PDB file of C-alpha atoms in Angstrom:
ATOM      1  CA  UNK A   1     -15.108  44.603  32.395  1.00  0.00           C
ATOM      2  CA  UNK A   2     -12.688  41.314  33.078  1.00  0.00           C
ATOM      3  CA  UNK A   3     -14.410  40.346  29.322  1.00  0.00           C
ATOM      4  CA  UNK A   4     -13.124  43.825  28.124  1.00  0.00           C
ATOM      5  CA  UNK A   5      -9.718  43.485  29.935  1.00  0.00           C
ATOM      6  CA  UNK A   6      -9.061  40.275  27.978  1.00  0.00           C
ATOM      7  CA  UNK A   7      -9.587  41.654  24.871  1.00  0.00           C
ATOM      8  CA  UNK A   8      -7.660  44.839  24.671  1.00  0.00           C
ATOM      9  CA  UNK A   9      -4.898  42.255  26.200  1.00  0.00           C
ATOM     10  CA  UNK A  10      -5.579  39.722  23.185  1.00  0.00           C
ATOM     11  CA  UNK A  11      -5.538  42.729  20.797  1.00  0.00           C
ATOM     12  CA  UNK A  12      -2.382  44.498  22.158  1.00  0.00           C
ATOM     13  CA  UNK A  13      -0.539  40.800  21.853  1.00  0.00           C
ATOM     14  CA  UNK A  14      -2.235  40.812  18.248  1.00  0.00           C
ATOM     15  CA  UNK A  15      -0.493  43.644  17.446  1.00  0.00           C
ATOM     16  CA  UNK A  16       2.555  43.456  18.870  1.00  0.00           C
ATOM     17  CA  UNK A  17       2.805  40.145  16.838  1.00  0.00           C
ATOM     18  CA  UNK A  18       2.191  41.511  13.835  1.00  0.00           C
ATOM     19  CA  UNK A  19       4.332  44.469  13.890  1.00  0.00           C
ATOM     20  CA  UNK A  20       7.331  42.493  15.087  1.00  0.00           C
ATOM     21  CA  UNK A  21       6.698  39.999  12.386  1.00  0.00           C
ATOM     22  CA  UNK A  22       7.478  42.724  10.011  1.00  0.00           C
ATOM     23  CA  UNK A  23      10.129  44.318  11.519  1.00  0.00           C
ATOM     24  CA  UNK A  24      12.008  41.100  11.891  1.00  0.00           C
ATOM     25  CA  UNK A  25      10.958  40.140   8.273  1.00  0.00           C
ATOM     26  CA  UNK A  26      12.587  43.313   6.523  1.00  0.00           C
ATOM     27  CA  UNK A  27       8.843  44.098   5.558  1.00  0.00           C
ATOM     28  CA  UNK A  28       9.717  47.128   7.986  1.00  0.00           C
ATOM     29  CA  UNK A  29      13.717  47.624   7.612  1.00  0.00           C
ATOM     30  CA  UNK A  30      15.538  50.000  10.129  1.00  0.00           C
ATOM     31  CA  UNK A  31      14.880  53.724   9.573  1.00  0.00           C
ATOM     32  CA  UNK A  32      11.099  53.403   9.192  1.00  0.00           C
ATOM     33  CA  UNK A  33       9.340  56.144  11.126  1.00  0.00           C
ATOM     34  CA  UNK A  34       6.640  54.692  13.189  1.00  0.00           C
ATOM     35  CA  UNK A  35       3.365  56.327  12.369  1.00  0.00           C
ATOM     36  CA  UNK A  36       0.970  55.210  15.092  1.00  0.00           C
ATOM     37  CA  UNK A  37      -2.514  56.478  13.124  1.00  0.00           C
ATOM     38  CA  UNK A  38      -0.783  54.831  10.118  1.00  0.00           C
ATOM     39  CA  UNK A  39      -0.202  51.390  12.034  1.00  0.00           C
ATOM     40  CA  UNK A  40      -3.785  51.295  13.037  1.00  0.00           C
ATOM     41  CA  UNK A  41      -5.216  51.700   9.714  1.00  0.00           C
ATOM     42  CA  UNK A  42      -3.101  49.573   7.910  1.00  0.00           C
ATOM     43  CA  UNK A  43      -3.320  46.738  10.525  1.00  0.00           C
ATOM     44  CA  UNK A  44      -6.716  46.921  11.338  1.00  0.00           C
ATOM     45  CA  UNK A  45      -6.114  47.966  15.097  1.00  0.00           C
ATOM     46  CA  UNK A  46      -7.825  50.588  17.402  1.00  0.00           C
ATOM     47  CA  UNK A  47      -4.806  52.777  18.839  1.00  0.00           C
ATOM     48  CA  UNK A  48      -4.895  51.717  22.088  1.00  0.00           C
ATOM     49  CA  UNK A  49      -3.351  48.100  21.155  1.00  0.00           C
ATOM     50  CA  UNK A  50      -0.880  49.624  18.835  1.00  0.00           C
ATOM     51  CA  UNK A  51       0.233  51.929  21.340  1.00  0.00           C
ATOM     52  CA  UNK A  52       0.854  49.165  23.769  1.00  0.00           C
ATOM     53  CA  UNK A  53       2.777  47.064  21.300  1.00  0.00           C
ATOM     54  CA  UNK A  54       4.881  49.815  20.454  1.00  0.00           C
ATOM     55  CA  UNK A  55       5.837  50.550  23.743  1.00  0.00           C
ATOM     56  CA  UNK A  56       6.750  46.473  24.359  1.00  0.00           C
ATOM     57  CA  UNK A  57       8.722  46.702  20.934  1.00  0.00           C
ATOM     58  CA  UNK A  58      10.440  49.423  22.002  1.00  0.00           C
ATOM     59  CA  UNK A  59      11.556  48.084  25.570  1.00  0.00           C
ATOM     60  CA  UNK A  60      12.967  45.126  23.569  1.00  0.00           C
ATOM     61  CA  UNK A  61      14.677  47.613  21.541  1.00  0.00           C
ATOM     62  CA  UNK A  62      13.435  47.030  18.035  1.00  0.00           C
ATOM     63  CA  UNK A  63      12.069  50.659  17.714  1.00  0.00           C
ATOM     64  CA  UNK A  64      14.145  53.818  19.499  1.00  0.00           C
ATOM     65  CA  UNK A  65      12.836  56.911  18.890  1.00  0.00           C
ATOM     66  CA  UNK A  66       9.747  56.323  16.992  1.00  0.00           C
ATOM     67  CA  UNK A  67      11.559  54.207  14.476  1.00  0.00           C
ATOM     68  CA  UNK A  68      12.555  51.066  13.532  1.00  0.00           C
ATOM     69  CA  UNK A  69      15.557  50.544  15.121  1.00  0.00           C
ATOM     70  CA  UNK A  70      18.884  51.042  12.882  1.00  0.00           C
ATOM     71  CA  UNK A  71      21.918  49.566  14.573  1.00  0.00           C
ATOM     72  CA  UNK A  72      24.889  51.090  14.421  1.00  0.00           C
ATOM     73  CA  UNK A  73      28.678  49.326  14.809  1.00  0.00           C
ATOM     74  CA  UNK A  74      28.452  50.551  18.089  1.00  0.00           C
ATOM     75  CA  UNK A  75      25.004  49.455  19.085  1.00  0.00           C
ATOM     76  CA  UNK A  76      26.616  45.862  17.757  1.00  0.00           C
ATOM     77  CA  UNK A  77      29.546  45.840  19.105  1.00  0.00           C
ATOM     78  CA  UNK A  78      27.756  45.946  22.824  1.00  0.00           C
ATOM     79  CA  UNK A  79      25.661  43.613  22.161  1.00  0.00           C
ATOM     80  CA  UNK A  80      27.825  40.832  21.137  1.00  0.00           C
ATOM     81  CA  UNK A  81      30.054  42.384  24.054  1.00  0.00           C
ATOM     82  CA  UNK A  82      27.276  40.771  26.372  1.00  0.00           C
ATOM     83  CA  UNK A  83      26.600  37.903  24.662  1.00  0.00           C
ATOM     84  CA  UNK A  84      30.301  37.034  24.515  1.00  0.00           C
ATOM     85  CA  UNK A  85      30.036  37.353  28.591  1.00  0.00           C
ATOM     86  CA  UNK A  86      27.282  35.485  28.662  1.00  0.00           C
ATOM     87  CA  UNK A  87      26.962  33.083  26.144  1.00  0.00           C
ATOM     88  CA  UNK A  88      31.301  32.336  26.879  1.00  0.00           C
ATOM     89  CA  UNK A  89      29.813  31.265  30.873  1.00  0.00           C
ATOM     90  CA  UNK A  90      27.209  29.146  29.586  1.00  0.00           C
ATOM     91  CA  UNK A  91      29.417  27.207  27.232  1.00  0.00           C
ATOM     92  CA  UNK A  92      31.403  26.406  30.030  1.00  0.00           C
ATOM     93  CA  UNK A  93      28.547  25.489  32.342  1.00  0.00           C
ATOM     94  CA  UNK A  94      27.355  22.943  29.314  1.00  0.00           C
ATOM     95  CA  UNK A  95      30.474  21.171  29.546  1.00  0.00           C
ATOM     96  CA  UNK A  96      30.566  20.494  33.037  1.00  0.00           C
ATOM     97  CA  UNK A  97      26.151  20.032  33.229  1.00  0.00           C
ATOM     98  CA  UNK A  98      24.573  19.425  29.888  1.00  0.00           C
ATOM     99  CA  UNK A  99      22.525  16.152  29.527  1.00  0.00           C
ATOM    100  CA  UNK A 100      22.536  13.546  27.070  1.00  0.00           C
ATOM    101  CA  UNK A 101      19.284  14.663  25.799  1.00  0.00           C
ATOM    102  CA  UNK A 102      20.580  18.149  25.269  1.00  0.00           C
ATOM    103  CA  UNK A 103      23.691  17.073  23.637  1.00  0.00           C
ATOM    104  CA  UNK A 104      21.622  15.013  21.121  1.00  0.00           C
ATOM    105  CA  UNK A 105      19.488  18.389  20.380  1.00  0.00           C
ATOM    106  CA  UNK A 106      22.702  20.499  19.920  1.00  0.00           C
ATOM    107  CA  UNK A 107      23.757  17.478  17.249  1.00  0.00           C
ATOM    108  CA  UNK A 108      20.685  17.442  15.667  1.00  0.00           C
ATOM    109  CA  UNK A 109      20.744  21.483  15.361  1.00  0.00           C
ATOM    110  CA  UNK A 110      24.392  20.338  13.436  1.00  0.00           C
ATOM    111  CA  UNK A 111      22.362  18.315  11.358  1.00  0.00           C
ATOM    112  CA  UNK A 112      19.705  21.057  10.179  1.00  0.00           C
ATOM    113  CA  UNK A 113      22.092  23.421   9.734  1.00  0.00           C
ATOM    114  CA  UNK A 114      23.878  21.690   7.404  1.00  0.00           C
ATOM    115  CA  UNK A 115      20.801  20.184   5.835  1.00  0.00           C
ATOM    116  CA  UNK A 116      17.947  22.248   6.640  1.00  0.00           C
ATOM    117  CA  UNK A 117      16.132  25.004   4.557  1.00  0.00           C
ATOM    118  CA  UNK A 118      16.850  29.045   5.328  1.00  0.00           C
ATOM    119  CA  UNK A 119      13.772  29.430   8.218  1.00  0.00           C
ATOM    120  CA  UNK A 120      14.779  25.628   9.232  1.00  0.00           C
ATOM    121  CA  UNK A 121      18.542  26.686   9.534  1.00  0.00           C
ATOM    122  CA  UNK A 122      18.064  30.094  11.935  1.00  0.00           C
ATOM    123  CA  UNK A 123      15.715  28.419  13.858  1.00  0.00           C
ATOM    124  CA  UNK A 124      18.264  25.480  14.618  1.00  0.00           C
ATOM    125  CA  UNK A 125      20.746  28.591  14.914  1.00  0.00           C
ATOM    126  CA  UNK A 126      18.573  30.174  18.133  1.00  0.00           C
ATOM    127  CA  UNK A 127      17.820  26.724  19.177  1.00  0.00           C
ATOM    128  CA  UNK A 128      21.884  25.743  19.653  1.00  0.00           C
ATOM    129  CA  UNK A 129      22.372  28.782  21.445  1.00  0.00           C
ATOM    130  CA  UNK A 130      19.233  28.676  23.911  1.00  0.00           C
ATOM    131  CA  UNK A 131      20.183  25.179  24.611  1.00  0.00           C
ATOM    132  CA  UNK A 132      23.215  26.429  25.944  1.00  0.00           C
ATOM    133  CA  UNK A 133      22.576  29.576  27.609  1.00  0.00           C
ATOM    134  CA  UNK A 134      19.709  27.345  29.732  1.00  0.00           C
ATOM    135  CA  UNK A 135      22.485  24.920  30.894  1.00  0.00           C
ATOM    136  CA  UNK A 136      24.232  28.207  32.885  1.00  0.00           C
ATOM    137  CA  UNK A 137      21.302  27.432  35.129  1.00  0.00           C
ATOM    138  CA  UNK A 138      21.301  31.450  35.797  1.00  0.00           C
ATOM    139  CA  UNK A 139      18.013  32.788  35.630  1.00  0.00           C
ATOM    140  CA  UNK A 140      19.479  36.641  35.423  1.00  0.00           C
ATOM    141  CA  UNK A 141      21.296  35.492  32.634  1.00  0.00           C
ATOM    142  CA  UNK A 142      18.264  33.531  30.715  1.00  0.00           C
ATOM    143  CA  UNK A 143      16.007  36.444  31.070  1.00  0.00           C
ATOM    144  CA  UNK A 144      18.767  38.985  30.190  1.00  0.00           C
ATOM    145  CA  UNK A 145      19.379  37.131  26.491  1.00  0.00           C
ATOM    146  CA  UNK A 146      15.440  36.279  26.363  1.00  0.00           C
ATOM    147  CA  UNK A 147      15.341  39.940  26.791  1.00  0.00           C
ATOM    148  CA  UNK A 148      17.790  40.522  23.668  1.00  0.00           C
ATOM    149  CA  UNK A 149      16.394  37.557  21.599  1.00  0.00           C
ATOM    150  CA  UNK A 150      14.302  40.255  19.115  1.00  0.00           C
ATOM    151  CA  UNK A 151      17.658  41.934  18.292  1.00  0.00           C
ATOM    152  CA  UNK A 152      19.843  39.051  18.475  1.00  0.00           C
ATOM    153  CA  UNK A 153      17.781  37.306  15.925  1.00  0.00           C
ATOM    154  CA  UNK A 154      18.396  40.672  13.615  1.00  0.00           C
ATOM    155  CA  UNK A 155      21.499  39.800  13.580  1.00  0.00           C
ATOM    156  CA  UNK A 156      21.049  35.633  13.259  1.00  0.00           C
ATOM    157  CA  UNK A 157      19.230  36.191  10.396  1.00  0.00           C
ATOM    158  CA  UNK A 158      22.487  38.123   8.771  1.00  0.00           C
ATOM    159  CA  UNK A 159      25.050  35.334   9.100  1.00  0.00           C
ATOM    160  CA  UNK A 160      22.214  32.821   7.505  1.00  0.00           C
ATOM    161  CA  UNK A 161      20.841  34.481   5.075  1.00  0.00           C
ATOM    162  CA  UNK A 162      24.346  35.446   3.587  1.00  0.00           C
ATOM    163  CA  UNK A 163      25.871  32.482   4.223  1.00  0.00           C
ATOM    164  CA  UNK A 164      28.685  33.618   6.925  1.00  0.00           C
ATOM    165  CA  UNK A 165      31.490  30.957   6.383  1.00  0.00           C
ATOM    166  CA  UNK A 166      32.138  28.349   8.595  1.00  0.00           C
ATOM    167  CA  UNK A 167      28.875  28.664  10.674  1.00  0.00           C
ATOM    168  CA  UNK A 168      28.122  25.382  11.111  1.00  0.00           C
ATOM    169  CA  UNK A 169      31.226  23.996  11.594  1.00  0.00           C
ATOM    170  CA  UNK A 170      32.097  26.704  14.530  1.00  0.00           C
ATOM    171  CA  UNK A 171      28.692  25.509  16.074  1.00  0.00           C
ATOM    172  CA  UNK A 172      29.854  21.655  15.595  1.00  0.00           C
ATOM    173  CA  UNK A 173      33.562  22.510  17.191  1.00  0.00           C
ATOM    174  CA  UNK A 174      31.655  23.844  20.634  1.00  0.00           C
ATOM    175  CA  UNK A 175      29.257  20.854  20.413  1.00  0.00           C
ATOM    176  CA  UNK A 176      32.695  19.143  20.717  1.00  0.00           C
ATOM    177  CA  UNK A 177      34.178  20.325  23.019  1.00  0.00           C
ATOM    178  CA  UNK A 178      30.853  20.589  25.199  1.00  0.00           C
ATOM    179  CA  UNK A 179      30.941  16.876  24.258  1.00  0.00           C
ATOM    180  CA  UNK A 180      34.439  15.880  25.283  1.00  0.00           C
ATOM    181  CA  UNK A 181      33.706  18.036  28.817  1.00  0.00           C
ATOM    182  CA  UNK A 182      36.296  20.597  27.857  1.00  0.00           C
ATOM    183  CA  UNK A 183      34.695  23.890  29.805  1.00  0.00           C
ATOM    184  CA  UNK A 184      37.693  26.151  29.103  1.00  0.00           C
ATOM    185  CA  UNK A 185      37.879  25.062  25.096  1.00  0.00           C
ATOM    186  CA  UNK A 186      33.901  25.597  24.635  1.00  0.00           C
ATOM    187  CA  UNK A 187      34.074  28.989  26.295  1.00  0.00           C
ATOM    188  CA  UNK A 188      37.015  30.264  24.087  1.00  0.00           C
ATOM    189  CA  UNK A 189      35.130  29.126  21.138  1.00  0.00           C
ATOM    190  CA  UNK A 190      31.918  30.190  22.027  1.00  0.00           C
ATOM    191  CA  UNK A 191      33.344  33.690  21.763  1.00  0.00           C
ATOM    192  CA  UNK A 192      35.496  33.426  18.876  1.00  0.00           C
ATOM    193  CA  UNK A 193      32.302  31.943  17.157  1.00  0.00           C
ATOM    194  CA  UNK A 194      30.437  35.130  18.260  1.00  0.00           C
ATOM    195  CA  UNK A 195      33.738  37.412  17.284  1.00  0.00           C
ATOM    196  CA  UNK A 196      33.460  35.855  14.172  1.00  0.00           C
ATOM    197  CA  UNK A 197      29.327  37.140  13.813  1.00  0.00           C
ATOM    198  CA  UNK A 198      30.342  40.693  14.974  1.00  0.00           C
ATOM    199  CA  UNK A 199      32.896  40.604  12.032  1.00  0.00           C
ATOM    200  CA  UNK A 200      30.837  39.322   9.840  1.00  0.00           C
ATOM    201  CA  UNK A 201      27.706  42.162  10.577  1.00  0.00           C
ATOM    202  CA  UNK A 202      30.103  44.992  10.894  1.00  0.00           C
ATOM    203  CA  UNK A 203      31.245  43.600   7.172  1.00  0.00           C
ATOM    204  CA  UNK A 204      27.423  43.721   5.706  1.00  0.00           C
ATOM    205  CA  UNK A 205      27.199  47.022   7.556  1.00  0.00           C
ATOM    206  CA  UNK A 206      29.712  48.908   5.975  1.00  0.00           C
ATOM    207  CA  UNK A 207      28.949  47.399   2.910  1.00  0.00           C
ATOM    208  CA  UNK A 208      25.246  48.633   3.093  1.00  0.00           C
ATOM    209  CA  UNK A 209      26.350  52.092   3.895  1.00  0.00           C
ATOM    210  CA  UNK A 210      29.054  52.209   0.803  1.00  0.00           C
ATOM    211  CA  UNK A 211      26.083  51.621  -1.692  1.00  0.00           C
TER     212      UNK A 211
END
């Protein structure tokens, strides 16, 4: 039974995996109706692990209402609402807390950015960030953007992939200021760097919908 218990656990996590992997990879864009039979059959899955893997993808908000989720300016306008809060805090915390060590990883997240290949660049892009959200030293706050991470990285993946001007440079200005200890100048440009995403997704957005 334990034996049994494991499994269903390993194939639910499978699943989950798999179907996230597409979602976040455009293989499933926003709008796709979510077929459970379908899912199984194409993925190899009993229903049972599918259904479980829905239900996590749906808690983390990548599927509402039995489809792939579709943001709308509103749905992104909240979130980087919250991140703002958040992610404004934690820049200020960095400045006053942050560590050598993690002021050489937000550097070398610069670096890759500037240097590094598409995957190489977002994942330096969710690095910078997580390295600064963990220096707020909340742990309501780290679970709350943990929590958000699927949909954030929606988003991430936007401003990389086409090219939102002056990324980098906005993420080497709060390494900065982080840097020099100025709190109140890393929070104000930790939001006006996220200001600056919102903009830039609301721009793709409306273009999207105009075609």
């Amino acid at each position: 039974m334990i034996q049994n218990d494991k499994n269903s656990r390993s194939a639910s996590k499978q699943a989950y995996e798999v179907i996230r992997d597409r979602i976040l990879n455009g293989d499933m864009p926003g709008g796709t109706k979510i077929v459970e039979e379908k899912l199984a059959t194409d993925l190899g899955f009993s229903r049972t692990p599918i259904r479980e893997s829905l239900r996590q993808l749906s808690h983390e908000g990548l599927i509402v209402n039995k489809k792939v989720v579709q943001p709308t300016e509103k749905d992104l306008r909240n979130l980087f609402q919250v991140r703002s809060l958040l992610e404004g805090f934690s820049a200020k915390a960095a400045a006053t807390y942050l560590p050598e060590e993690d002021l050489n990883a937000l550097s070398n997240c610069i670096k890759v950015g500037r240097e590094g290949k598409v995957e190489e660049i977002m994942d330096a892009n969710e690095r910078f960030h997580e390295i600064i959200v963990q220096a707020s030293g909340n742990a309501l706050m780290i679970d709350t953007i943990d929590r958000m991470k699927p949909i954030i990285y929606l988003f991430r993946k936007t401003v990389v992939l086409y090219n939102r001007p002056r990324l980098i440079d906005e993420h080497e200005e709060i390494y900065e200021a982080i840097k020099a200890r100025d709190g109140e100048t890393a929070k104000k440009l930790m939001e006006d760097h996220l200001k600056e995403d919102l903009d830039f997704c609301l721009q793709i957005l409306n273009s999207s919908r105009n075609e």
